[in-house]
Coordinates of C-alpha atoms and ligand atoms in Angstrom, one line a residue:
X12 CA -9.8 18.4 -8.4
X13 CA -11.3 18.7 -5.1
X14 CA -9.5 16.6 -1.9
X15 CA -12.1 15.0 0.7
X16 CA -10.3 14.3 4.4
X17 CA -11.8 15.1 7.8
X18 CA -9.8 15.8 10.8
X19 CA -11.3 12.9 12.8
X20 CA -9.6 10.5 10.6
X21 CA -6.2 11.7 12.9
X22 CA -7.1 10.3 16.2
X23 CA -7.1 6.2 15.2
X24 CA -3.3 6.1 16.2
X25 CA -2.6 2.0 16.0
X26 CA 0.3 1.0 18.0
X27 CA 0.7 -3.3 18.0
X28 CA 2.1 -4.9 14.9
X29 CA 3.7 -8.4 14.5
X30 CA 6.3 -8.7 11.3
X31 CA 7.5 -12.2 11.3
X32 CA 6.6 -12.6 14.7
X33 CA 8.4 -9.5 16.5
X34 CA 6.5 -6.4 17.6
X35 CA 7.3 -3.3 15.7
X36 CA 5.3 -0.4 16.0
X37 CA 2.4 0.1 13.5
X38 CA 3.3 1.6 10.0
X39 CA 0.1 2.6 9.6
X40 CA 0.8 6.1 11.3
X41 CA -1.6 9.3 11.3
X42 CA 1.4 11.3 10.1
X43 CA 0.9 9.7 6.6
X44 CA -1.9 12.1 6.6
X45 CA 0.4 15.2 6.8
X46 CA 2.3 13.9 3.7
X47 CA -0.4 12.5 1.6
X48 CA -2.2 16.4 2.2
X49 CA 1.3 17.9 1.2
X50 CA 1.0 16.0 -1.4
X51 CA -2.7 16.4 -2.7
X52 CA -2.1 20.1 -2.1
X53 CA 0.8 20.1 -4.3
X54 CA -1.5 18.7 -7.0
X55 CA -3.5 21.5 -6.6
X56 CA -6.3 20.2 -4.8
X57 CA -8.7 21.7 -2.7
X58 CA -9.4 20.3 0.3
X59 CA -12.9 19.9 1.5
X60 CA -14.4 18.2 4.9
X61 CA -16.6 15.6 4.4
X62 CA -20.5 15.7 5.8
X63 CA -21.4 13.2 8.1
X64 CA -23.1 10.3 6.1
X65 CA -24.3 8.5 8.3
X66 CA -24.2 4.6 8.7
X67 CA -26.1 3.9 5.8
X68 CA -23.3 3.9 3.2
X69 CA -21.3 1.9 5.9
X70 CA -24.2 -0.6 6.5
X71 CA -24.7 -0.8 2.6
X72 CA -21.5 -3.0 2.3
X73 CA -20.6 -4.2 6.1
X74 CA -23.0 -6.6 7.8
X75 CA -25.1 -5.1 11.0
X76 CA -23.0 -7.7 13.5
X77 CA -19.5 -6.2 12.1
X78 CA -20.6 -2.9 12.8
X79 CA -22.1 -3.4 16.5
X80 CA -18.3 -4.9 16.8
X81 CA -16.3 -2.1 15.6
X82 CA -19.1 -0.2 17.8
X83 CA -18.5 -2.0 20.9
X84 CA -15.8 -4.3 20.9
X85 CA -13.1 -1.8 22.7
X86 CA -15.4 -1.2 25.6
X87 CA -15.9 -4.4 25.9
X88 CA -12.3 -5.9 26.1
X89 CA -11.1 -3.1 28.4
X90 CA -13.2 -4.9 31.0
X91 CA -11.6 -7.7 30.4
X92 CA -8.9 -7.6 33.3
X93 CA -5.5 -8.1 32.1
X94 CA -6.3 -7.4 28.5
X95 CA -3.8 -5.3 25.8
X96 CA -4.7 -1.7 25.6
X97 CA -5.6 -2.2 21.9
X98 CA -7.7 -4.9 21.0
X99 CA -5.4 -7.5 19.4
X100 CA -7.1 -11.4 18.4
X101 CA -5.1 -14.4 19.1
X102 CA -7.4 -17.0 17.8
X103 CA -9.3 -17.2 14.6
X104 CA -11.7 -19.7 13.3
X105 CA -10.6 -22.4 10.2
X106 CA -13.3 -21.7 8.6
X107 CA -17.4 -20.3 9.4
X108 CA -19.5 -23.1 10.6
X109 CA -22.5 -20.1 11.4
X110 CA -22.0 -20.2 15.2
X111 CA -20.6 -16.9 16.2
X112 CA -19.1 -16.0 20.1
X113 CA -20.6 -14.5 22.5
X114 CA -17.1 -13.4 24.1
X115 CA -14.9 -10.3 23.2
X116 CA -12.0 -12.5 22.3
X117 CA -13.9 -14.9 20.4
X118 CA -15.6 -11.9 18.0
X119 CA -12.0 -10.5 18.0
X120 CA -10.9 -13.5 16.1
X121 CA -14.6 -13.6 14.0
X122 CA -13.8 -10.4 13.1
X123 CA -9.9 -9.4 13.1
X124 CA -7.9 -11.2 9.8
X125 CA -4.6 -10.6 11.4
X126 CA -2.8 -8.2 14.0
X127 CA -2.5 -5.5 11.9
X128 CA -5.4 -3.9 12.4
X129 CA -5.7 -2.9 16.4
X130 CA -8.6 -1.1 17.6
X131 CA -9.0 1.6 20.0
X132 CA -11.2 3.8 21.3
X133 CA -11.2 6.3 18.8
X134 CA -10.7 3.7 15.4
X135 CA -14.4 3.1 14.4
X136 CA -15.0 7.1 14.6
X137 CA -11.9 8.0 12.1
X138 CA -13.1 4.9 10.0
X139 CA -16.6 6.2 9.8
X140 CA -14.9 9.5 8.9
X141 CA -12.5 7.7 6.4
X142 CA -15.8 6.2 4.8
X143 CA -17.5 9.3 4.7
X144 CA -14.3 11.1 2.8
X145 CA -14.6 8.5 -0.1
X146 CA -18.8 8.6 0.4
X147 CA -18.4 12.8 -0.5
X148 CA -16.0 11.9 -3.0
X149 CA -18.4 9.8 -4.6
X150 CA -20.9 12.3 -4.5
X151 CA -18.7 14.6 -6.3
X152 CA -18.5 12.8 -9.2
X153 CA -22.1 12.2 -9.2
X154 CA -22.5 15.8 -9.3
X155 CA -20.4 16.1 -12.3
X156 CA -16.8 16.3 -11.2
X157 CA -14.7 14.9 -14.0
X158 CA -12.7 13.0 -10.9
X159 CA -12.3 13.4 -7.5
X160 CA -9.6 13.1 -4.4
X161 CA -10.6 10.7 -0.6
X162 CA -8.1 10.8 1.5
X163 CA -8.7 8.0 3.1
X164 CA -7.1 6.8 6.5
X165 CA -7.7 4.1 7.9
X166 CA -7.2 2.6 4.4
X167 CA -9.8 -0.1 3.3
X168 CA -9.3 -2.8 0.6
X169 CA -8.3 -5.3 3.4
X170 CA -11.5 -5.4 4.9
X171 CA -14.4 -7.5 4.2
X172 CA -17.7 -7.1 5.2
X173 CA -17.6 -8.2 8.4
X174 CA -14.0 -8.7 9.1
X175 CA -10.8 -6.5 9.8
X176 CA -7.7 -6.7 8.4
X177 CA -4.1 -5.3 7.2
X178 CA -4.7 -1.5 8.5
X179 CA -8.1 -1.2 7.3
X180 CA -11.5 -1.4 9.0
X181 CA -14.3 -0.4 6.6
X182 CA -14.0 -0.6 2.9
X183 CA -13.8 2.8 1.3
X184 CA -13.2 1.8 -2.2
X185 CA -16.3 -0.6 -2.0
X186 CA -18.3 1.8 -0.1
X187 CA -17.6 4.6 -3.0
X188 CA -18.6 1.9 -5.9
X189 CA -21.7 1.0 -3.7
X190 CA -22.4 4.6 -3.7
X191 CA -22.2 5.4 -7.1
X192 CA -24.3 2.2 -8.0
X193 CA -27.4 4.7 -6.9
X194 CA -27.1 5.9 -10.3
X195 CA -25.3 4.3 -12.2
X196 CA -25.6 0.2 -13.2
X197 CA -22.3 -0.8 -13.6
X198 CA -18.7 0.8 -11.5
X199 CA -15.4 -0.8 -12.0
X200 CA -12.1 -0.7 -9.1
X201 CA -8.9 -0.9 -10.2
X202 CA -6.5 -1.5 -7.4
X203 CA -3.2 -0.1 -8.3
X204 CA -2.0 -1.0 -3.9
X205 CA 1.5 -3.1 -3.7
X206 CA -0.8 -5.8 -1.7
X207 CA -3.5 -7.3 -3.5
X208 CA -7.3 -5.8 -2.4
X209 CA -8.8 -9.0 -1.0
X210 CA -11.6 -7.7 1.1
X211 CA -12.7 -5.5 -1.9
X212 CA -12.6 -8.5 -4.1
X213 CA -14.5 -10.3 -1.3
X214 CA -17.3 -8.2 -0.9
X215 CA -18.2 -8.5 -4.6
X216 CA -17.2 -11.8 -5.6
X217 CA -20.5 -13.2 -6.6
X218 CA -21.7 -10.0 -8.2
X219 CA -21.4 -9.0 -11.6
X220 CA -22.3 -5.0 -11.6
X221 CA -18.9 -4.4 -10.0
X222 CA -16.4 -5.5 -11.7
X223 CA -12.7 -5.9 -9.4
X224 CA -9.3 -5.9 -10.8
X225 CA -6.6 -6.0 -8.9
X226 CA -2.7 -5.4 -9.8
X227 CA -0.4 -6.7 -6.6
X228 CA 2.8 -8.3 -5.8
X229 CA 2.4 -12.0 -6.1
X230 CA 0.6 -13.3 -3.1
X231 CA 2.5 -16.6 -3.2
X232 CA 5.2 -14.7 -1.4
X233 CA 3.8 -11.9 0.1
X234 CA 0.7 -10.5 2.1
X235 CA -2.2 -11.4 2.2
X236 CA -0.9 -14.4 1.0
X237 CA -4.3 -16.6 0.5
X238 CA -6.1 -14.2 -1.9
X239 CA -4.9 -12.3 -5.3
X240 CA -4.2 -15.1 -7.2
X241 CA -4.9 -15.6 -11.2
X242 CA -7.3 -18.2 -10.7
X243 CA -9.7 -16.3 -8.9
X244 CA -12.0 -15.0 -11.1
X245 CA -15.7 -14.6 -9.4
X246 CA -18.4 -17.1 -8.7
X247 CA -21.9 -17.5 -9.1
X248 CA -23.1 -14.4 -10.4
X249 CA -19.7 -12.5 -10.5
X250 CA -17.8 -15.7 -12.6
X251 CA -15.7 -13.5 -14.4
X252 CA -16.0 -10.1 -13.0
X253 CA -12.9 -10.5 -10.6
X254 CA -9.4 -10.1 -12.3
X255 CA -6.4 -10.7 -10.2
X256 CA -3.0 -9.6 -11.8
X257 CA -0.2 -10.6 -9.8
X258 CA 3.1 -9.1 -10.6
X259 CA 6.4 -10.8 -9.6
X260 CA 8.7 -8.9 -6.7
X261 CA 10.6 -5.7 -7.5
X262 CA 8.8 -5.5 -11.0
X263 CA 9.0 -1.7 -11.9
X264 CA 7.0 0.9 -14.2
X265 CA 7.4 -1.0 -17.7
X266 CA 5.9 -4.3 -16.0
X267 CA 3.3 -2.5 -14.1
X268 CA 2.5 -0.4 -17.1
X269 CA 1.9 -3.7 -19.0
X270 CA -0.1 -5.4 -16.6
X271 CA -2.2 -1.9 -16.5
X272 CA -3.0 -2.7 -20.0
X273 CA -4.7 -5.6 -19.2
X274 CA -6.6 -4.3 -16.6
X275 CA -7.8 -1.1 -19.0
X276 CA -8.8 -3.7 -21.8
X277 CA -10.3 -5.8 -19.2
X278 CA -12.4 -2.1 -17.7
X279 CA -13.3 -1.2 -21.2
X280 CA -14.7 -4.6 -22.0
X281 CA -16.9 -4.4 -19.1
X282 CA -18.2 -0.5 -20.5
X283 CA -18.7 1.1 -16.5
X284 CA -20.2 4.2 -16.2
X285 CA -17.7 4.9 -13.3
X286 CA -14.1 4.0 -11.8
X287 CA -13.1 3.7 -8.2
X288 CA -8.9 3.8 -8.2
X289 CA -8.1 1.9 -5.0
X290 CA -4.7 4.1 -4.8
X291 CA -1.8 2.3 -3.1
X292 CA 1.3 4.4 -3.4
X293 CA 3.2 1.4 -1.9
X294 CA 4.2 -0.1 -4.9
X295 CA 7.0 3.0 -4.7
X296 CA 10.4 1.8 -5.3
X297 CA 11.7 3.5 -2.0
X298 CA 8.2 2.1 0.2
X299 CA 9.2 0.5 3.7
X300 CA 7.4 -2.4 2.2
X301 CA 10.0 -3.0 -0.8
X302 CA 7.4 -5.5 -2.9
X303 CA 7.3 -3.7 -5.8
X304 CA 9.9 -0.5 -8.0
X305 CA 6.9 2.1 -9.3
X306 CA 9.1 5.1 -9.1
X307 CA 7.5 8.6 -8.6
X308 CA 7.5 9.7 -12.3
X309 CA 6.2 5.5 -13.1
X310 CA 3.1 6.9 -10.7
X311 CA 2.7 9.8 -13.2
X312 CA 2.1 7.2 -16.5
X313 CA 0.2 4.8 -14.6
X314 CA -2.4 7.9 -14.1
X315 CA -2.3 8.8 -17.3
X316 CA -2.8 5.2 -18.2
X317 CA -6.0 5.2 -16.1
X318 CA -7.8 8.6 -17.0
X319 CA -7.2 7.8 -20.7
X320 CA -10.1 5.6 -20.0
X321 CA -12.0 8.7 -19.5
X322 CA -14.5 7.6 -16.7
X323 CA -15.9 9.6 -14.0
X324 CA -13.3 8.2 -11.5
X325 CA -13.3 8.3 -7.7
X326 CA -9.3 8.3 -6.4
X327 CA -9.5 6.5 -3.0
X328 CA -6.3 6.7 -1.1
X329 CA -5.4 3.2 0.4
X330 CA -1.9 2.1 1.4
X331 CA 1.8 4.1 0.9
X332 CA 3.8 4.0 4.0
X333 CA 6.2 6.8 5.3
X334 CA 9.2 7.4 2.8
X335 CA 10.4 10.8 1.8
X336 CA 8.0 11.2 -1.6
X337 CA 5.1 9.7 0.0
X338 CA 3.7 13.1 -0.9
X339 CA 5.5 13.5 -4.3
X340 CA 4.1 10.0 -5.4
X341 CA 0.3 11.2 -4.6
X342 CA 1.3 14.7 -6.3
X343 CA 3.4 12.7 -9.1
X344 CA -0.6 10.8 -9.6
X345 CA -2.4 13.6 -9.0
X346 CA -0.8 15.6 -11.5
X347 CA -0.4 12.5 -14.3
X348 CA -4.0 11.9 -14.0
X349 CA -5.1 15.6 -14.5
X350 CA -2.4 15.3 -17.5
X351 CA -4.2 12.3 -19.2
X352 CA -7.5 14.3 -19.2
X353 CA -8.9 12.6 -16.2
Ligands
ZN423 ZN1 -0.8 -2.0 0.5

């Protein structure tokens, strides 16, 4: 299986984060990269770079405002005087009335879910490059690869079309189904991340030629807290294309495994012509996030579980935070999904 991952994705190097209030410094770290290419080498991936896509396959999910935002907005703040070195929001709107802020720290808040997601100079350009490692990817399997690898960092279900949010800026996962939707009419995501993918399941709520599922650690105690619940199944249009599978905290492989079943009876049912995996490895018993007990050899069945389904499957790299087998969870997938006959 070939790995996609472009040395620009490095630079974004977050440093704010709030838990419960206090500052700790940002999990999101670019030395998850080292592990998660230990790991895909392990697998015995190759890894390729990435073209340069362009913003088209960005633009084809996020809305034109968004992106002059993530474009702009750090320039912007630093001349604010006084301001943090990162951009940070500290106010957010209740709800969208359709007026939108002219000021830096009123788009911040438009456009920023939470403080996890601090930008920088160099954040849009690895998130472009993040993007364009699930876009080639994508490709891939469009040319015929049975599955391929994105090693995407940033991450991305967390973000919406036009907002930031939890460590992720642009939307890999829905920019790889958007991409394979050139050619083919229907792609399904399965989200296998410990926190439920609310900006993927955003993006194509009212549509029904992308089907979302979505296995997480029950939002009614944990992040993101407003989204990921059963009851949210689509509208309009997408009524019925959105399935949210909430699993209760600390549930290991059997319960994840059953819950998996589910969500392949639900993919089959739906008859996609491709799968985007939205790959969390922070369901890991041993994650600094401690939601969920996938151990490494659970991460092995659950890819087994999914290539059985035998679609043409783009593996998008989300969340997984440092731990010792960060690498040997991605090679434990890696290997299981190969071994299914994916
Ligand atoms: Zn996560």
């Amino acid at each position: 299986m070939k790995a996609f991952f472009a040395d620009e994705q490095r630079l974004h190097d977050p440093k704010a984060f709030l838990s419960s209030g206090a500052p700790l410094p940002n999990p999101e770290k670019p030395e998850r990269i080292e592990r998660l290419l230990a790991g895909a080498l392990a697998a015995g991936c190759a890894i390729e770079r990435p073209k340069n896509f362009g913003l088209g396959p960005i633009a084809a999910i996020h809305t034109p405002e968004y992106i002059e935002f993530m474009q702009h907005i750090y320039a912007r703040w630093r001349r604010i005087e006084g301001a943090s070195v990162e951009v940070i929001p500290n106010i957010h709107p209740l709800g969208r009335n359709g007026s939108y802020p002219a000021s830096a720290v009123g788009q911040a808040g438009y456009h920023m879910a939470d403080t996890a997601c601090p930008i920088s100079a160099e954040t849009f350009g690895s998130a472009c490059w993040s993007a364009w490692s699930a876009v080639a990817a994508a490709e891939d399997v469009l040319a015929g690869a049975p599955a391929a690898y994105a090693l995407c960092r940033p991450p991305g279900h967390h973000a919406f079309a036009d907002v930031a949010g939890g460590f992720c800026f642009l939307n890999n996962s829905a920019i790889a189904a958007q991409h394979l939707l050139g050619t083919t009419r229907r792609v399904a995501i399965l989200d296998v991340d410990l926190h439920h993918g609310n900006g993927t399941q955003g993006i194509f709520y009212a549509r029904s030629d992308v089907l979302t599922v979505s296995l997480h650690a029950d939002p009614v105690r944990f992040y993101p807290f407003f989204w990921g619940h059963a009851d949210e199944r689509g509208t309009e249009a997408g009524l019925g294309y959105n399935l949210n599978l909430p699993l209760a905290r600390k549930s290991g492989d059997q319960a994840f495994l059953e819950a998996l079943g589910a969500a392949r009876s639900r993919i089959e049912a739906f008859a996609p012509e491709a799968l985007v995996v939205a790959l969390g490895l922070d369901a890991f018993e041993g994650d600094p996030f401690g939601g969920l007990s996938v151990t490494t050899a659970g991460f092995a069945r659950i890819a087994e579980a999914i290539a059985a389904l035998r679609l043409p499957a783009v593996i998008v790299q989300e969340g997984g935070y440092l731990c010792d087998a960060l690498g040997d969870n991605l090679t434990s997938f890696l290997t299981g999904y190969a071994a299914g006959g994916g």
